[in-house]
Coordinates of C-alpha atoms in Angstrom, one line a residue:
Chain A
M55 CA 69.5 47.1 -46.3
S56 CA 72.6 46.5 -44.2
S57 CA 72.5 49.9 -42.6
T58 CA 69.1 49.2 -40.9
V59 CA 70.5 49.5 -37.4
S60 CA 71.9 52.9 -37.9
S61 CA 68.9 54.2 -39.9
A62 CA 66.6 52.8 -37.2
R63 CA 68.4 54.9 -34.7
G64 CA 68.2 57.9 -36.9
L65 CA 64.5 57.4 -37.4
G66 CA 64.1 56.9 -33.6
L67 CA 64.8 60.6 -33.1
R68 CA 61.8 61.6 -35.1
I69 CA 59.2 60.2 -32.7
N70 CA 55.9 61.9 -31.9
I71 CA 54.9 63.3 -28.6
V72 CA 52.9 60.3 -27.3
G73 CA 55.8 58.0 -28.0
A74 CA 58.2 60.4 -26.3
I75 CA 56.0 60.4 -23.2
G76 CA 56.0 56.6 -23.2
A77 CA 59.8 56.5 -23.5
A78 CA 60.2 59.1 -20.7
I79 CA 58.0 57.0 -18.3
I80 CA 60.0 53.9 -19.2
L81 CA 63.3 55.6 -18.6
F82 CA 61.9 57.0 -15.3
W83 CA 61.1 53.6 -14.0
V84 CA 64.5 52.2 -15.1
A85 CA 66.2 55.0 -13.3
V86 CA 64.1 54.4 -10.2
A87 CA 65.0 50.7 -10.4
I88 CA 68.7 51.4 -10.6
L89 CA 68.8 54.1 -8.0
A90 CA 66.2 52.7 -5.6
P91 CA 68.4 52.2 -2.5
L92 CA 69.8 55.7 -2.8
I93 CA 66.6 57.6 -3.3
A94 CA 64.2 55.6 -1.1
P95 CA 63.2 57.9 1.8
Y96 CA 63.0 55.1 4.4
P97 CA 64.7 51.7 4.8
V98 CA 62.6 49.3 2.8
G99 CA 61.9 46.6 5.3
K100 CA 61.6 48.9 8.3
I101 CA 58.4 49.6 10.1
V102 CA 58.3 53.4 10.3
A103 CA 54.7 54.2 11.3
F104 CA 52.6 53.0 14.2
D105 CA 49.5 52.8 12.2
Y106 CA 48.9 50.5 9.2
F107 CA 47.2 51.5 5.9
Q108 CA 47.8 55.2 6.6
P109 CA 46.5 57.6 4.0
M110 CA 48.9 59.8 2.0
S111 CA 50.7 62.4 4.1
S112 CA 53.7 64.7 3.8
S113 CA 56.0 62.2 5.6
F114 CA 54.6 59.1 3.8
W115 CA 53.8 60.2 0.3
M116 CA 52.1 57.0 -0.7
G117 CA 50.8 56.1 2.8
T118 CA 52.0 53.0 4.7
D119 CA 51.4 49.3 4.1
Y120 CA 49.8 46.6 6.3
L121 CA 52.7 46.6 8.7
G122 CA 53.3 50.3 8.7
R123 CA 56.2 50.4 6.2
D124 CA 56.6 53.3 3.9
M125 CA 54.9 52.5 0.6
L126 CA 57.0 54.9 -1.5
S127 CA 60.2 53.1 -0.6
R128 CA 58.7 49.7 -1.2
I129 CA 57.4 50.7 -4.6
M130 CA 60.9 52.0 -5.5
M131 CA 62.5 48.7 -4.5
G132 CA 59.6 46.9 -6.2
A133 CA 60.6 48.6 -9.4
R134 CA 63.9 46.7 -9.2
Y135 CA 62.2 43.3 -9.1
T136 CA 59.4 44.0 -11.6
V137 CA 61.6 45.8 -14.2
G138 CA 64.7 43.7 -13.5
I139 CA 63.1 40.2 -13.7
S140 CA 60.9 41.2 -16.6
L141 CA 63.9 42.6 -18.6
A142 CA 66.0 39.5 -17.8
G143 CA 63.1 37.2 -18.8
V144 CA 62.3 39.0 -22.0
T145 CA 65.9 39.2 -23.1
L146 CA 66.4 35.5 -22.5
A147 CA 63.1 34.7 -24.3
C148 CA 63.8 36.8 -27.3
F149 CA 67.4 35.6 -27.5
L150 CA 66.3 32.0 -27.5
G151 CA 63.2 32.6 -29.7
V152 CA 64.9 34.8 -32.3
T153 CA 68.0 32.7 -32.6
L154 CA 66.1 29.5 -33.0
G155 CA 63.6 31.2 -35.4
M156 CA 66.4 32.4 -37.7
I157 CA 68.2 29.1 -37.6
A158 CA 64.9 27.3 -38.5
A159 CA 64.3 29.6 -41.4
V160 CA 67.8 29.2 -42.8
V161 CA 68.0 25.5 -42.3
G162 CA 64.4 24.7 -43.2
G163 CA 63.3 21.1 -43.9
W164 CA 62.6 18.6 -41.1
F165 CA 64.3 20.7 -38.5
D166 CA 62.0 23.6 -39.1
L167 CA 58.9 21.5 -39.3
I168 CA 59.4 19.6 -36.1
L169 CA 60.6 22.6 -34.1
S170 CA 57.7 24.7 -35.3
R171 CA 55.1 22.1 -34.5
F172 CA 56.6 21.4 -31.1
L173 CA 56.8 25.1 -30.1
D174 CA 53.3 25.7 -31.4
A175 CA 52.0 23.0 -29.1
F176 CA 54.0 24.6 -26.3
N177 CA 52.4 27.9 -27.1
S178 CA 49.0 26.4 -26.6
I179 CA 49.4 26.2 -22.9
P180 CA 47.8 29.3 -21.2
S181 CA 50.7 31.3 -19.8
L182 CA 49.6 31.9 -16.3
L183 CA 48.7 28.2 -16.0
F184 CA 52.1 27.1 -17.2
G185 CA 53.7 29.5 -14.7
L186 CA 51.6 28.0 -11.9
V187 CA 52.5 24.5 -12.8
I188 CA 56.3 25.1 -13.0
V189 CA 56.3 27.2 -9.8
A190 CA 54.3 24.4 -8.1
G191 CA 56.8 21.8 -9.2
V192 CA 60.1 23.5 -8.8
G193 CA 59.4 26.2 -6.2
S194 CA 59.8 30.0 -6.6
S195 CA 63.2 31.7 -6.7
L196 CA 64.4 34.6 -8.9
T197 CA 66.2 32.2 -11.3
V198 CA 63.2 29.9 -11.6
L199 CA 61.0 32.9 -12.3
I200 CA 63.2 34.4 -15.0
V201 CA 63.7 31.0 -16.7
T202 CA 60.0 30.2 -16.5
L203 CA 59.0 33.6 -17.9
A204 CA 61.5 33.2 -20.7
L205 CA 60.3 29.6 -21.5
I206 CA 56.7 30.7 -21.7
Y207 CA 57.4 33.6 -24.1
A208 CA 60.2 32.1 -26.2
P209 CA 57.8 30.1 -28.5
G210 CA 55.9 33.2 -29.5
S211 CA 59.1 35.1 -30.2
Y212 CA 60.3 32.1 -32.2
R213 CA 57.2 32.2 -34.3
F214 CA 57.5 35.9 -34.9
A215 CA 61.2 35.8 -35.8
R216 CA 60.8 32.8 -38.0
A217 CA 58.0 34.4 -40.0
L218 CA 60.2 37.4 -40.6
A219 CA 63.3 35.4 -41.4
V220 CA 61.5 33.2 -43.9
N221 CA 60.7 36.3 -45.9
V222 CA 64.3 37.6 -45.8
N223 CA 65.6 34.1 -46.5
A224 CA 63.8 34.2 -49.9
M225 CA 65.7 37.3 -51.1
D226 CA 68.5 37.3 -53.6
F227 CA 71.4 38.4 -51.4
V228 CA 70.7 35.4 -49.1
T229 CA 70.7 33.0 -52.1
V230 CA 74.0 34.6 -53.2
A231 CA 75.5 34.1 -49.7
R232 CA 74.3 30.5 -49.7
V233 CA 75.8 29.9 -53.2
R234 CA 79.1 31.4 -51.8
G235 CA 79.0 28.6 -49.3
E236 CA 78.6 30.6 -46.1
G237 CA 77.8 28.7 -42.9
I238 CA 74.7 28.9 -40.8
V239 CA 76.2 31.2 -38.2
Y240 CA 77.4 33.7 -40.8
M241 CA 74.0 33.6 -42.6
V242 CA 72.0 34.2 -39.4
R243 CA 74.3 36.9 -38.1
E244 CA 75.2 38.9 -41.2
E245 CA 72.3 38.3 -43.6
I246 CA 69.1 37.7 -41.7
F247 CA 69.5 39.4 -38.3
P248 CA 70.3 42.9 -39.6
N249 CA 67.2 42.8 -41.7
I250 CA 64.7 41.8 -39.1
I251 CA 66.0 43.8 -36.1
G252 CA 63.4 46.6 -36.3
P253 CA 60.3 44.4 -35.9
V254 CA 62.1 42.2 -33.5
L255 CA 62.7 45.2 -31.2
A256 CA 59.1 46.1 -31.4
D257 CA 58.1 42.5 -30.5
F258 CA 60.6 42.7 -27.7
G259 CA 58.7 45.6 -26.2
L260 CA 55.3 43.9 -26.5
R261 CA 56.7 40.7 -25.0
F262 CA 58.1 42.8 -22.1
V263 CA 54.5 44.0 -21.4
F264 CA 53.2 40.4 -21.4
I265 CA 56.0 39.3 -19.0
V266 CA 55.4 42.2 -16.7
L267 CA 51.7 41.3 -16.5
L268 CA 52.4 37.6 -16.0
L269 CA 55.0 38.3 -13.3
S270 CA 52.6 40.6 -11.5
G271 CA 49.9 38.0 -11.8
L272 CA 52.1 35.2 -10.4
S273 CA 53.3 37.5 -7.6
F274 CA 49.7 38.5 -6.9
L275 CA 48.9 34.8 -6.5
G276 CA 51.8 34.6 -4.0
L277 CA 53.9 32.5 -6.3
G278 CA 56.2 35.1 -7.8
V279 CA 58.7 37.1 -5.8
Q280 CA 58.7 35.9 -2.2
P281 CA 58.5 38.0 1.0
P282 CA 60.3 39.9 2.4
Q283 CA 61.2 41.0 -1.1
A284 CA 58.2 42.3 -3.1
D285 CA 57.6 43.3 -6.6
W286 CA 54.6 45.4 -7.5
G287 CA 52.3 42.4 -7.9
A288 CA 53.3 41.1 -4.5
L289 CA 52.8 44.6 -3.0
V290 CA 49.2 44.5 -4.2
R291 CA 48.7 41.1 -2.7
E292 CA 50.2 42.1 0.6
N293 CA 47.9 45.0 1.0
L294 CA 44.8 43.6 -0.5
D295 CA 43.1 43.8 2.9
G296 CA 43.3 47.5 2.7
L297 CA 41.2 47.5 -0.4
S298 CA 37.9 47.8 1.5
Y299 CA 39.2 51.1 3.0
G300 CA 40.5 52.3 -0.4
A301 CA 44.0 52.4 1.0
P302 CA 46.7 54.0 -1.2
A303 CA 48.9 50.9 -0.4
V304 CA 46.8 48.9 -2.9
V305 CA 46.3 51.6 -5.4
F306 CA 49.8 52.8 -6.0
P307 CA 51.5 49.5 -6.9
S308 CA 48.7 48.8 -9.4
L309 CA 49.2 52.3 -10.9
A310 CA 52.9 51.6 -11.2
I311 CA 52.3 48.5 -13.2
A312 CA 49.8 50.2 -15.4
S313 CA 52.0 53.2 -16.0
L314 CA 54.9 50.9 -17.1
T315 CA 52.9 48.6 -19.4
I316 CA 50.8 51.4 -20.9
S317 CA 53.8 53.5 -21.7
V318 CA 55.6 50.6 -23.4
N319 CA 52.5 50.2 -25.5
M320 CA 52.4 53.9 -26.2
L321 CA 56.1 53.9 -27.3
I322 CA 55.6 50.9 -29.6
D323 CA 52.5 52.1 -31.2
N324 CA 54.2 55.4 -32.1
L325 CA 57.5 54.0 -33.3
P326 CA 58.4 55.2 -36.8
Y327 CA 56.4 53.3 -39.3
R328 CA 59.4 51.7 -41.0
I329 CA 60.5 49.9 -37.8
R330 CA 57.1 48.8 -36.6
D331 CA 55.3 47.6 -39.7
R332 CA 57.8 45.5 -41.5
G333 CA 56.8 42.6 -39.4
E334 CA 53.2 42.4 -40.6
Chain B
M15 CA 32.7 20.4 -50.2
N16 CA 31.4 19.1 -46.9
A17 CA 33.8 16.3 -47.1
V18 CA 36.6 18.8 -47.4
V19 CA 35.4 20.7 -44.4
A20 CA 35.1 17.5 -42.4
R21 CA 38.6 16.4 -43.4
L22 CA 40.0 19.8 -42.3
V23 CA 38.1 19.7 -39.0
V24 CA 39.4 16.2 -38.3
Q25 CA 42.9 17.4 -39.2
R26 CA 42.6 20.2 -36.7
L27 CA 41.3 17.8 -34.1
G28 CA 44.4 15.6 -34.7
I29 CA 46.6 18.6 -34.2
M30 CA 44.8 19.5 -31.0
L31 CA 45.2 15.9 -29.7
I32 CA 49.0 16.1 -30.4
S33 CA 49.2 19.4 -28.7
L34 CA 47.3 18.0 -25.7
L35 CA 49.8 15.1 -25.5
I36 CA 52.7 17.5 -25.5
V37 CA 51.0 19.6 -22.9
A38 CA 50.3 16.5 -20.7
F39 CA 54.0 15.6 -21.1
A40 CA 55.1 19.1 -20.0
V41 CA 52.6 19.3 -17.1
F42 CA 53.6 15.8 -15.8
F43 CA 57.3 16.3 -16.0
A44 CA 57.2 19.9 -14.6
T45 CA 55.4 18.6 -11.5
E46 CA 57.4 15.4 -11.2
M47 CA 60.7 17.1 -11.1
L48 CA 60.1 17.8 -7.4
P49 CA 63.0 17.0 -5.1
G50 CA 62.1 14.6 -2.3
D51 CA 60.3 11.3 -2.0
V52 CA 56.5 11.7 -2.3
A53 CA 55.9 8.5 -0.3
Q54 CA 58.1 9.7 2.5
I55 CA 56.4 13.1 2.6
L56 CA 52.9 11.5 2.6
L57 CA 53.7 9.1 5.5
G58 CA 55.6 11.6 7.6
Q59 CA 58.9 11.3 9.5
S60 CA 57.8 8.4 11.7
A61 CA 56.9 5.9 9.0
T62 CA 58.7 2.6 8.9
P63 CA 60.9 1.9 5.8
Q64 CA 58.6 -1.1 5.0
A65 CA 55.6 1.2 4.8
V66 CA 57.4 3.7 2.7
A67 CA 58.5 1.0 0.3
A68 CA 55.0 -0.5 0.1
L69 CA 53.5 2.9 -0.7
R70 CA 56.2 3.5 -3.3
T71 CA 55.3 0.3 -5.0
A72 CA 51.6 1.1 -4.8
M73 CA 52.1 4.5 -6.3
H74 CA 54.5 3.1 -9.0
L75 CA 57.2 5.4 -7.7
D76 CA 59.8 2.7 -8.1
Q77 CA 59.3 2.6 -11.8
P78 CA 60.8 4.9 -14.4
A79 CA 59.2 8.3 -14.9
I80 CA 58.1 7.5 -18.5
L81 CA 56.1 4.5 -17.3
R82 CA 54.5 6.5 -14.6
F83 CA 53.6 9.1 -17.3
V84 CA 51.8 6.3 -19.3
Y85 CA 49.9 5.1 -16.2
W86 CA 48.9 8.7 -15.4
L87 CA 47.8 9.4 -18.9
G88 CA 45.8 6.1 -19.0
G89 CA 44.1 7.1 -15.7
L90 CA 43.2 10.5 -17.2
V91 CA 41.7 9.0 -20.3
S92 CA 39.6 6.5 -18.3
G93 CA 38.5 9.3 -15.8
D94 CA 40.6 8.2 -12.9
L95 CA 42.3 11.4 -11.9
G96 CA 44.1 10.0 -8.9
R97 CA 43.9 10.9 -5.2
S98 CA 44.7 14.2 -3.7
Y99 CA 47.8 14.2 -1.4
A100 CA 46.4 16.8 0.9
N101 CA 43.1 15.3 2.0
N102 CA 43.1 11.9 0.3
M103 CA 39.9 12.4 -1.6
D104 CA 39.3 11.5 -5.2
V105 CA 40.5 14.3 -7.4
A106 CA 37.5 13.8 -9.7
A107 CA 35.1 14.3 -6.8
L108 CA 37.0 17.4 -5.7
I109 CA 36.9 18.9 -9.1
S110 CA 33.4 18.1 -10.4
G111 CA 31.5 20.6 -8.1
R112 CA 34.1 23.3 -8.6
L113 CA 34.0 22.8 -12.4
T114 CA 30.3 23.6 -12.5
N115 CA 30.9 26.8 -10.5
S116 CA 33.7 27.9 -12.9
L117 CA 31.6 27.1 -16.0
Q118 CA 28.7 29.1 -14.6
L119 CA 31.0 32.1 -14.1
A120 CA 32.4 31.7 -17.6
G121 CA 28.9 31.3 -19.1
V122 CA 27.4 34.3 -17.4
T123 CA 30.5 36.4 -18.4
T124 CA 30.1 35.3 -22.0
L125 CA 26.4 36.2 -22.0
F126 CA 27.2 39.7 -20.8
S127 CA 30.4 40.5 -22.7
V128 CA 29.7 39.1 -26.2
P129 CA 26.8 41.4 -27.1
I130 CA 28.4 44.5 -25.5
A131 CA 31.7 43.8 -27.1
L132 CA 30.2 43.2 -30.6
C133 CA 28.2 46.4 -30.4
L134 CA 31.2 48.5 -29.3
G135 CA 33.6 46.9 -31.8
I136 CA 31.3 47.2 -34.8
T137 CA 30.3 50.8 -34.1
A138 CA 33.9 51.7 -33.4
A139 CA 34.8 50.4 -36.9
M140 CA 31.8 52.1 -38.4
F141 CA 33.0 55.5 -37.2
R142 CA 36.6 54.8 -37.7
G143 CA 38.8 57.8 -36.7
S144 CA 36.1 59.6 -34.8
L145 CA 36.4 60.7 -31.2
Y146 CA 34.2 57.8 -30.2
D147 CA 36.5 55.3 -32.0
R148 CA 39.6 56.8 -30.3
I149 CA 38.1 56.7 -26.9
V150 CA 37.1 53.0 -27.3
S151 CA 40.5 52.2 -28.7
I152 CA 42.4 53.9 -25.8
V153 CA 40.2 52.3 -23.2
T154 CA 40.6 48.8 -24.7
V155 CA 44.4 49.1 -25.0
S156 CA 44.5 50.3 -21.4
V157 CA 42.4 47.4 -20.1
I158 CA 44.5 45.0 -22.1
S159 CA 47.8 46.3 -20.8
I160 CA 46.9 46.4 -17.1
P161 CA 46.9 43.2 -15.0
E162 CA 43.6 41.5 -14.3
F163 CA 43.8 42.0 -10.6
M164 CA 44.0 45.7 -11.2
V165 CA 40.7 45.6 -13.1
A166 CA 39.3 43.7 -10.1
T167 CA 40.8 46.3 -7.7
V168 CA 39.3 49.2 -9.5
A169 CA 35.9 47.4 -9.7
V170 CA 36.0 46.9 -6.0
L171 CA 37.0 50.5 -5.3
V172 CA 34.2 51.8 -7.5
F173 CA 31.3 49.5 -6.7
A174 CA 32.0 48.5 -3.1
V175 CA 34.0 51.3 -1.6
Y176 CA 32.6 54.5 -3.2
L177 CA 29.2 53.5 -4.5
R178 CA 28.6 50.8 -1.8
W179 CA 26.4 48.8 -4.1
L180 CA 28.1 45.4 -3.6
P181 CA 30.1 43.7 -0.9
A182 CA 33.8 44.0 -1.3
L183 CA 35.6 40.7 -1.0
S184 CA 33.1 38.7 1.1
I185 CA 31.6 35.8 -0.8
A186 CA 29.9 33.0 1.0
D187 CA 29.8 29.4 -0.3
Q188 CA 26.1 29.1 0.6
V189 CA 23.5 31.1 -1.4
H190 CA 20.1 32.0 -0.2
G191 CA 17.8 33.6 -2.7
I192 CA 18.2 35.1 -6.1
G193 CA 19.2 38.6 -4.8
E194 CA 22.2 37.1 -3.1
L195 CA 23.1 35.1 -6.1
L196 CA 23.2 38.2 -8.2
R197 CA 25.4 40.0 -5.7
I198 CA 27.8 37.1 -5.6
Y199 CA 28.2 36.9 -9.3
A200 CA 28.2 40.7 -9.9
M201 CA 31.8 41.5 -9.1
P202 CA 33.6 38.6 -10.7
V203 CA 31.4 38.9 -13.8
I204 CA 32.0 42.7 -14.1
T205 CA 35.8 42.1 -13.8
L206 CA 36.0 39.2 -16.2
S207 CA 33.7 41.0 -18.7
F208 CA 36.0 43.9 -18.8
V209 CA 39.1 41.8 -19.4
V210 CA 37.4 39.6 -22.1
S211 CA 35.5 42.4 -23.8
A212 CA 38.6 44.6 -24.3
Q213 CA 40.2 41.8 -26.4
M214 CA 37.0 41.1 -28.2
I215 CA 36.3 44.8 -29.1
R216 CA 39.8 45.2 -30.5
M217 CA 39.6 42.0 -32.6
T218 CA 36.0 42.7 -33.8
R219 CA 37.0 46.3 -34.8
A220 CA 40.0 45.0 -36.7
A221 CA 37.9 42.3 -38.5
V222 CA 35.3 44.8 -39.7
I223 CA 37.9 47.3 -40.7
D224 CA 39.6 44.6 -42.7
T225 CA 36.5 44.0 -44.8
L226 CA 36.0 47.8 -45.0
N227 CA 39.2 48.0 -47.0
T228 CA 38.0 45.6 -49.7
P229 CA 37.1 46.7 -53.3
Y230 CA 33.4 45.9 -53.0
V231 CA 33.0 48.2 -50.0
E232 CA 34.8 50.9 -51.9
M233 CA 32.3 50.2 -54.7
A234 CA 29.4 50.7 -52.3
L235 CA 31.1 54.0 -51.2
L236 CA 31.4 55.1 -54.8
K237 CA 27.8 54.4 -55.6
G238 CA 26.8 56.6 -52.8
A239 CA 25.7 54.2 -50.0
S240 CA 25.4 55.7 -46.6
R241 CA 28.0 54.7 -44.0
R242 CA 25.5 52.7 -42.1
R243 CA 24.4 50.8 -45.2
M244 CA 28.0 50.3 -46.3
V245 CA 29.0 48.8 -42.9
L246 CA 25.9 46.9 -42.0
S247 CA 24.9 45.3 -45.3
H248 CA 28.1 45.2 -47.3
A249 CA 30.9 44.7 -44.8
L250 CA 29.3 43.0 -41.8
P251 CA 28.1 39.8 -43.5
N252 CA 31.6 39.1 -44.8
A253 CA 33.1 40.0 -41.4
L254 CA 30.9 37.5 -39.5
G255 CA 33.4 34.7 -39.8
P256 CA 36.4 36.6 -38.6
I257 CA 34.2 38.1 -35.8
A258 CA 33.1 34.7 -34.6
N259 CA 36.7 33.6 -34.7
A260 CA 37.7 36.6 -32.7
V261 CA 35.0 35.9 -30.1
A262 CA 36.2 32.3 -29.6
L263 CA 39.8 33.4 -29.4
S264 CA 39.1 36.2 -26.9
L265 CA 37.0 33.8 -24.7
S266 CA 40.3 31.9 -24.3
Y267 CA 41.5 34.9 -22.3
L268 CA 38.8 33.9 -19.8
L269 CA 41.2 31.3 -18.5
G270 CA 44.0 33.7 -17.3
G271 CA 41.3 36.0 -16.0
V272 CA 39.5 33.3 -14.2
I273 CA 42.5 32.3 -12.2
I274 CA 43.0 35.8 -10.8
V275 CA 39.4 36.6 -10.4
E276 CA 38.5 33.5 -8.5
T277 CA 41.4 34.1 -6.2
I278 CA 40.7 37.7 -5.5
F279 CA 37.0 37.2 -4.9
N280 CA 37.4 33.9 -3.2
Y281 CA 35.0 32.2 -5.7
P282 CA 34.8 28.4 -5.2
G283 CA 35.9 27.4 -8.7
V284 CA 38.5 25.1 -10.3
A285 CA 41.0 27.9 -10.6
K286 CA 40.8 28.7 -6.8
L287 CA 41.2 25.0 -6.2
M288 CA 44.3 24.9 -8.3
V289 CA 45.9 27.9 -6.7
D290 CA 45.2 26.3 -3.3
A291 CA 46.7 23.1 -4.5
V292 CA 49.8 24.9 -5.6
S293 CA 50.3 26.3 -2.1
T294 CA 49.9 22.8 -0.6
R295 CA 51.9 21.2 -3.4
D296 CA 49.1 18.7 -4.1
L297 CA 50.4 17.4 -7.3
P298 CA 47.6 15.1 -8.6
L299 CA 45.2 18.0 -8.1
I300 CA 47.4 20.5 -9.9
Q301 CA 48.0 18.1 -12.8
S302 CA 44.3 17.5 -13.3
C303 CA 43.3 21.1 -13.0
A304 CA 46.0 22.1 -15.4
M305 CA 44.8 19.5 -17.9
I306 CA 41.2 20.7 -17.6
F307 CA 42.3 24.3 -18.3
C308 CA 44.4 23.2 -21.3
V309 CA 41.5 21.1 -22.7
C310 CA 39.1 24.1 -22.4
Y311 CA 41.7 26.4 -24.0
L312 CA 42.4 24.1 -26.9
L313 CA 38.7 23.5 -27.4
L314 CA 38.1 27.3 -27.7
I315 CA 40.9 27.6 -30.2
L316 CA 39.6 24.6 -32.1
I317 CA 36.2 26.2 -32.3
A318 CA 37.7 29.4 -33.5
D319 CA 39.7 27.5 -36.2
V320 CA 36.6 25.6 -37.3
I321 CA 34.5 28.7 -37.6
A322 CA 37.2 30.3 -39.7
I323 CA 37.3 27.3 -42.0
I324 CA 33.5 27.2 -42.4
S325 CA 33.1 30.9 -42.9
N326 CA 35.9 31.4 -45.4
P327 CA 35.8 29.1 -48.4
R328 CA 39.3 30.1 -49.4
L329 CA 40.7 28.4 -46.3
R330 CA 39.3 25.1 -47.5
N331 CA 41.4 24.3 -50.5
R332 CA 44.8 24.6 -49.0

């Protein structure tokens, strides 16, 4: 059981074609996010065309936006915000949730009970609403966004990790370690975590999708990434007036979000059985 | 047995109230953390210090936050939602009209989406593994994993731009005649129905398939019952509880959808009111709207729980 990490990697190679396509699209967007300033054909904030909402053409592959800026360049930079913020948010959420979940499972008792009840209650606030309230109170900045997204999705991650950890916690080798007198940190790091990492990674992916959707939703409402920067949700919002003409400036950012979220789902649904299903 | 059910329902109600209290706490403190003096902001730069001090006392701003939380909570319970900062109207008056609009939207959506979703979900489970099932599954997963505003965007592109059946984003506050009413509702309802149905189809399908895996359905299969008979008369009656649970749970997705849909179609409901309040930083209005949404959400989840308890006797003696 202790070699789960390496065996997961070994299994990961034997992935079917749909999962591979999903992985390829994800890698593509990550690469675009990293390389955006180098490969964008035009400066991002610069007005390059005289006409707004231009259709697709050889010089502007995805048309132009409501000010006549190149859409392709803006979507490339948008990838940075959407992928970057979501990744940071989901990492923080899963780190908090999984750590607390494992500790709660190992410690048990009152600590577990109170934390679980509290986080369950937290979980019962609709996510978009919670985001709205926090952004209304504190204002929107990249840090606030990342922390808010993490706070919204940490309780779910906690619940998931705790359920897994409780099962592992009942196993003999954990009892042995406890009898040996190991501390909480050792138990969590050496005994529990290696045995739940597969499902936790799958959960990480799903939560990433939720966070991308929520971030896009917030930006769409004008409360996420603030102009002049724009993530994909904000790009849709900016160009919403072009919807009536069917302008590509509205369609392409939406397609970008959909391609990212659907490919993450495709990847997770086609992960090797052993990684995915131990959680259920 | 009814006493057991009643006790469980009361217990769930208690849990819901505790959740609501924690939610209220979170909502209040998230919005009260604002930097700056509300009284100063309300009265403007030219206000005299005496006027600011008087308003601070009147609004209990000179008291500790926890006391203000208690005052606010007391107000909520007794129906006094406070006054809007932006236009100095009673929040209750602002919300009441909008709430009916939102509830109408939600109601019409429910009427449309529930029958469609149930049919699709049950038939997909009936022909599990067929091409039909796969298409339904792929479409529902796709709809779930794209943002709500994209569903709306696609709906507008299809129905307004290419087919030209419906107006794009122009929705008037005043309605004349039934035709116009239908046209106004059509786009938001189509969008919301898509979002909610996708969840409902998936959960319904899962619930029916769960019962299909039970020994008594296998028995029906072995004795030579047709697929239709197996699903409709053996599996379905036992899946009704989980399905009703699934319906209530997926209706809670209406809330997220409603916020986006009301904004994109400029529909005069509570969600639009709240988004506008966020941009003007009208805290009492935001707090009240948030609480209304949370109450609706928790109620739907409570209904789902109660249905699950009533329909499954095994859940009763825990």
